Each structure stands twice: as C-alpha cells, then as structure tokens.
Amino acid sequence: MPAHLVIVANRLPVDRVELEDGTPGWRRSPGGLVSAVEPVMRANDGTWIGWPGGTESDLAPFDDDGMHLVPMSMNAREIEEFYEGFSNATIWPIYHDLVAKPEFHREWWDAYVSVNHKFAARTAEIAAKGATVWVHDYQLQLVPQILRELRPDLRIGFYLHIPFPPAELFQQLPWRRQILEGLLGADLVGFQMPGAAANFVRLVRQRVGHKTHRDLIYLPDGRTVRAAAFPISIDAAGFEELAQSEAVGVRSKAIREALGNPAKIFLGIDRLDYTKGIYARLRAYSELLAAGEIDVEEAVFVQVAVPSRERVEQYKILRDEIDRLVGRINGDLGRIGRPAISYLHSSYPREEMAALYRAADIMVVTPYRDGMNLVAKEYVSCRFENDGALVLSEFAGAAAELRQAWLINPYDINGMKSALLEACRADPKELTRRMKAMRKTIIQHDVAAWAESFMTELSGERFAHGKTLRPAEQA
Ligand code: F6P
C-alpha cells in the first residue's frame, strides 16, 4: 500500500540477529535516532525504510510490533565502503570536530552515492502521491536531491542527528558541494543546534553560491529551503513512568545490592565511540580514587559501553584502550569484592537502563562533541524524586538546555575531577534545585514536541520565492 508518511533512515528500528536457539529474529537497534523517531512513526502510521544490519538480501517488507518496515539490503562491500567507510570513517569524524582523523577514499564516496540512490529509488516506489518523506542522518545526505528528481510531488524533510561542522572543517571534504546540493533537495533541513544550521547556510552561500537570508536559501528553480534547529528529545513521560514502575524499583535496588550497597554510584552509558570521552572520564575518576578524594569502599563507577561499529579500525583501537584502562584501574585501585569500575560491554533493554538511572547518584556524560546526547535527558526524566546529579560536557547539544548540570570541558581533566567531586558532595537541597529545573525543561520539550514542530514546519504552505536568480556557479 502506498505510504503517506515515509521515514528513511540508514537503520531500521530493529536489527536482524541470531537468537539463542540459532533461529533468526529481531532486536531493537542501538542509538538515539531510533528512540526518537519510533514514537513519531507509530503515532502517524508511517512506513520506515532502512537497513536491518547484516547481508541478508531477500527480506520482504514486514510489520513488527505495529510498525510497517521496508528492509533495504546491503552487500558486504556496501557495508564496508558505504557504512563503515564513508559514513563512519569519513563523515563521522569530520562532523565531530575531527576527534579522530577522517579518511578520504574515492571508492567509499562512489559507494555512498550508489547506496543513497538505492534508498531514494525504493522510497520513490512506495511513497503515495504528495506524501511526506522524512530522511534521517548523515548516511543519507544525497537522498533528498535524488528523490526530488524522481518524485517532485513529495514533501521532503531532512534531519541531521549529529553536529554539522563549521566551514573550516567541512571544506576538507572533497565532495563538499555534492553533499550540500544533496541536502538542498529537501524543503526543510533540520539540525540539533542553531549554530549547525548557521554553518550549513553559510556553506551553501559560500560553496554553492545560492542567495540566502537568515535561515532561508533561495534556489534558482524557485524553491525556498529552510535550515533551522529542532533540538531532539525523548519520551520523557514514558521514561518517568517506566522508572516509577515497581519492577524497575526492585531491579534498581538489586543493582545497588549487587554492587555492595556503596554510598555513591557513578554511571556512564554510551555507545562505545571515541566521541564520547569515556577514556578521559575514567581517568579523571581513577585520579580521584588514587588521591584518596573518593574511597573505593564507598563508591563505584558503573560504565556501560554499548558495542558499536566493531569492524571500524578506530572503534577496535578504542575498545582495546578502554579494556586496558579498566583493567589497570581495577588492578591498581580495586579491592576484593570492590572493583573501582564495574565495566559492561553490552547493550540493555530500556527497563534495565531505567533501573541503572534510578540506581545512579551521579550520571557522567562527557563527550568531546555530541549532536544532543539523549542519555543525559533520559537520566533526568528518570529522577522523579528530584535527586541525583548530572555531570555533562558543554560540547553535547543537551548542555544548551540542561544548564543546571555540572557542565565540564572534557579536555580539562582537572576541571572534570572538580566537577565529579562537587557533584558527589553536593547537599540534597542543591541537587533538588538543579534537578527540578532540568526536569521542567525536559518535560516541556519532549520528543513529541520535537516531532510536532518539525512536521508542522514541513507541512506549512510553500510559495515560490519569485526572485530572479542567476543559476549557481559551477565549482
Ligand atoms: O545518531 C547517530 C547515529 O549514527 C544514528 O544514525 C545511528 O542509528 C546510531 O547513531 C547508531 O549508530 P549505528 O547505526 O552506526 O550503529
């Protein structure tokens, strides 16, 4: 059946996995994108196009848990060159402030172009006349333009879930102009932060030569494209309800007990990604233990590292580094039955996450650069008793909203140590004051408000701008 709302993302909300009994099954995909977009999709009876992970090629469209899903297959070469290569070893580091060195390979770019064509072609096949198509994230930046050429009747929105870099970094990309033009196929291009939208508009003016005014871009074909910030959020009420449930309460107590009922539990939950600053945070914590500022008999740091992009070289290196660091810290500073760091390399369902959030006294979120960071918001929404402390990097998009967190610069280890200590020693009144304010923000700006503002803007009236413009110069 033709679809009136189509979500196009690199991943489906579920991954193809092998179950314990050896049969194939489905498991929820990792990452913030899925948690944010899934409720929108359910509320609007949409269809989701994406890759289910793996190389299976004969998967037909199917319904899972009330969602219409259309799997896109990828062969081993596409996974290597499009997903692991161009998406995650070229774009990802460039868009995250060059935290790692990006690699440029022309074959990877060719794979990126061809996979984007495949996604656009499949979308063109299933979208109803005049349908709304919402394309997501850095893996699919060419889809808006290709899709517009195939189906000019569609209303096309694009949302970038990660940062969009300043011109000084973006222009290193040999294919910078093609990417900008790809995005301009959309009617609305959404970003996490106003600075990212401004970076994009400036680049379009400088590199493509289109006329712009504030957040509007005037195209020679008469279309006006808007580039604006729509800071993403979470299902705050849903998380709170889950955290309040009896089962989560019981589980949270059990977690505390299993950890030896320490006075303070620090918690980090991240995809195992070099942008997240896991190494620096564990080092800062270990220095506090070594200096006797925190006692291993009284505190523990629980670090959950969700496996991610495990075949990409930089991620393999990071995993080894963290394994070594945790081993060293526990070897040097742990005691029998009292590890300094309780390290878990695994992903967990929402219920377990909520129990961890409830158990944790200090949540530590220290990315070098992060589009938003939904873990920080999830922690806040689970603290329904207005207690608990959040230590948050000022380089996460969430820092613009969660001003009452202990904000830190993850490059400044001493600053991070001071903040960890302050958060750990803060009196209950101070914690309540901060947490109350953050909870108010999160409840007002939840994921439903995010989706609604994007969709309302996307469905608004469009008029040709009527300006006489010269065609953009060829680069
Ligand atoms: O939000 C950024 C993002 O890369 C999403 O696009 C993605 O779904 C998620 O993180 C997890 O990454 P991956 O799909 O590479 O496992």
PDB file of C-alpha atoms in Angstrom, residues 86 90 93-95 97-98 100-104 165-177 179 203 207:
ATOM      1  CA  PHE A  86      32.358   6.863   4.071  1.00  0.00           C
ATOM      2  CA  THR A  90      34.929   9.947   6.708  1.00  0.00           C
ATOM      3  CA  PRO A  93      34.948  12.240  12.401  1.00  0.00           C
ATOM      4  CA  ILE A  94      34.661  15.399  10.250  1.00  0.00           C
ATOM      5  CA  TYR A  95      31.240  16.208  11.709  1.00  0.00           C
ATOM      6  CA  ASP A  97      35.312  18.176  15.278  1.00  0.00           C
ATOM      7  CA  LEU A  98      37.975  15.792  13.934  1.00  0.00           C
ATOM      8  CA  ALA A 100      39.612  11.162  15.063  1.00  0.00           C
ATOM      9  CA  LYS A 101      41.352  11.581  11.720  1.00  0.00           C
ATOM     10  CA  PRO A 102      38.950  11.190   8.771  1.00  0.00           C
ATOM     11  CA  GLU A 103      39.907   9.017   5.821  1.00  0.00           C
ATOM     12  CA  PHE A 104      39.163  10.017   2.239  1.00  0.00           C
ATOM     13  CA  PRO A 165      30.669  21.266  11.445  1.00  0.00           C
ATOM     14  CA  PRO A 166      31.941  24.776  10.821  1.00  0.00           C
ATOM     15  CA  ALA A 167      33.033  25.624   7.262  1.00  0.00           C
ATOM     16  CA  GLU A 168      36.718  25.349   8.217  1.00  0.00           C
ATOM     17  CA  LEU A 169      36.297  21.594   8.817  1.00  0.00           C
ATOM     18  CA  PHE A 170      33.553  20.768   6.306  1.00  0.00           C
ATOM     19  CA  GLN A 171      35.502  22.146   3.395  1.00  0.00           C
ATOM     20  CA  GLN A 172      38.146  19.450   3.779  1.00  0.00           C
ATOM     21  CA  LEU A 173      35.626  17.073   2.215  1.00  0.00           C
ATOM     22  CA  PRO A 174      36.488  16.552  -1.443  1.00  0.00           C
ATOM     23  CA  TRP A 175      32.747  16.063  -2.106  1.00  0.00           C
ATOM     24  CA  ARG A 176      31.540  19.054  -0.088  1.00  0.00           C
ATOM     25  CA  ARG A 177      29.485  20.621  -2.868  1.00  0.00           C
ATOM     26  CA  ILE A 179      26.679  16.924  -0.128  1.00  0.00           C
ATOM     27  CA  LEU A 203      28.466  26.961   3.428  1.00  0.00           C
ATOM     28  CA  ARG A 207      30.356  26.962  -1.721  1.00  0.00           C
TER      29      ARG A 207
END
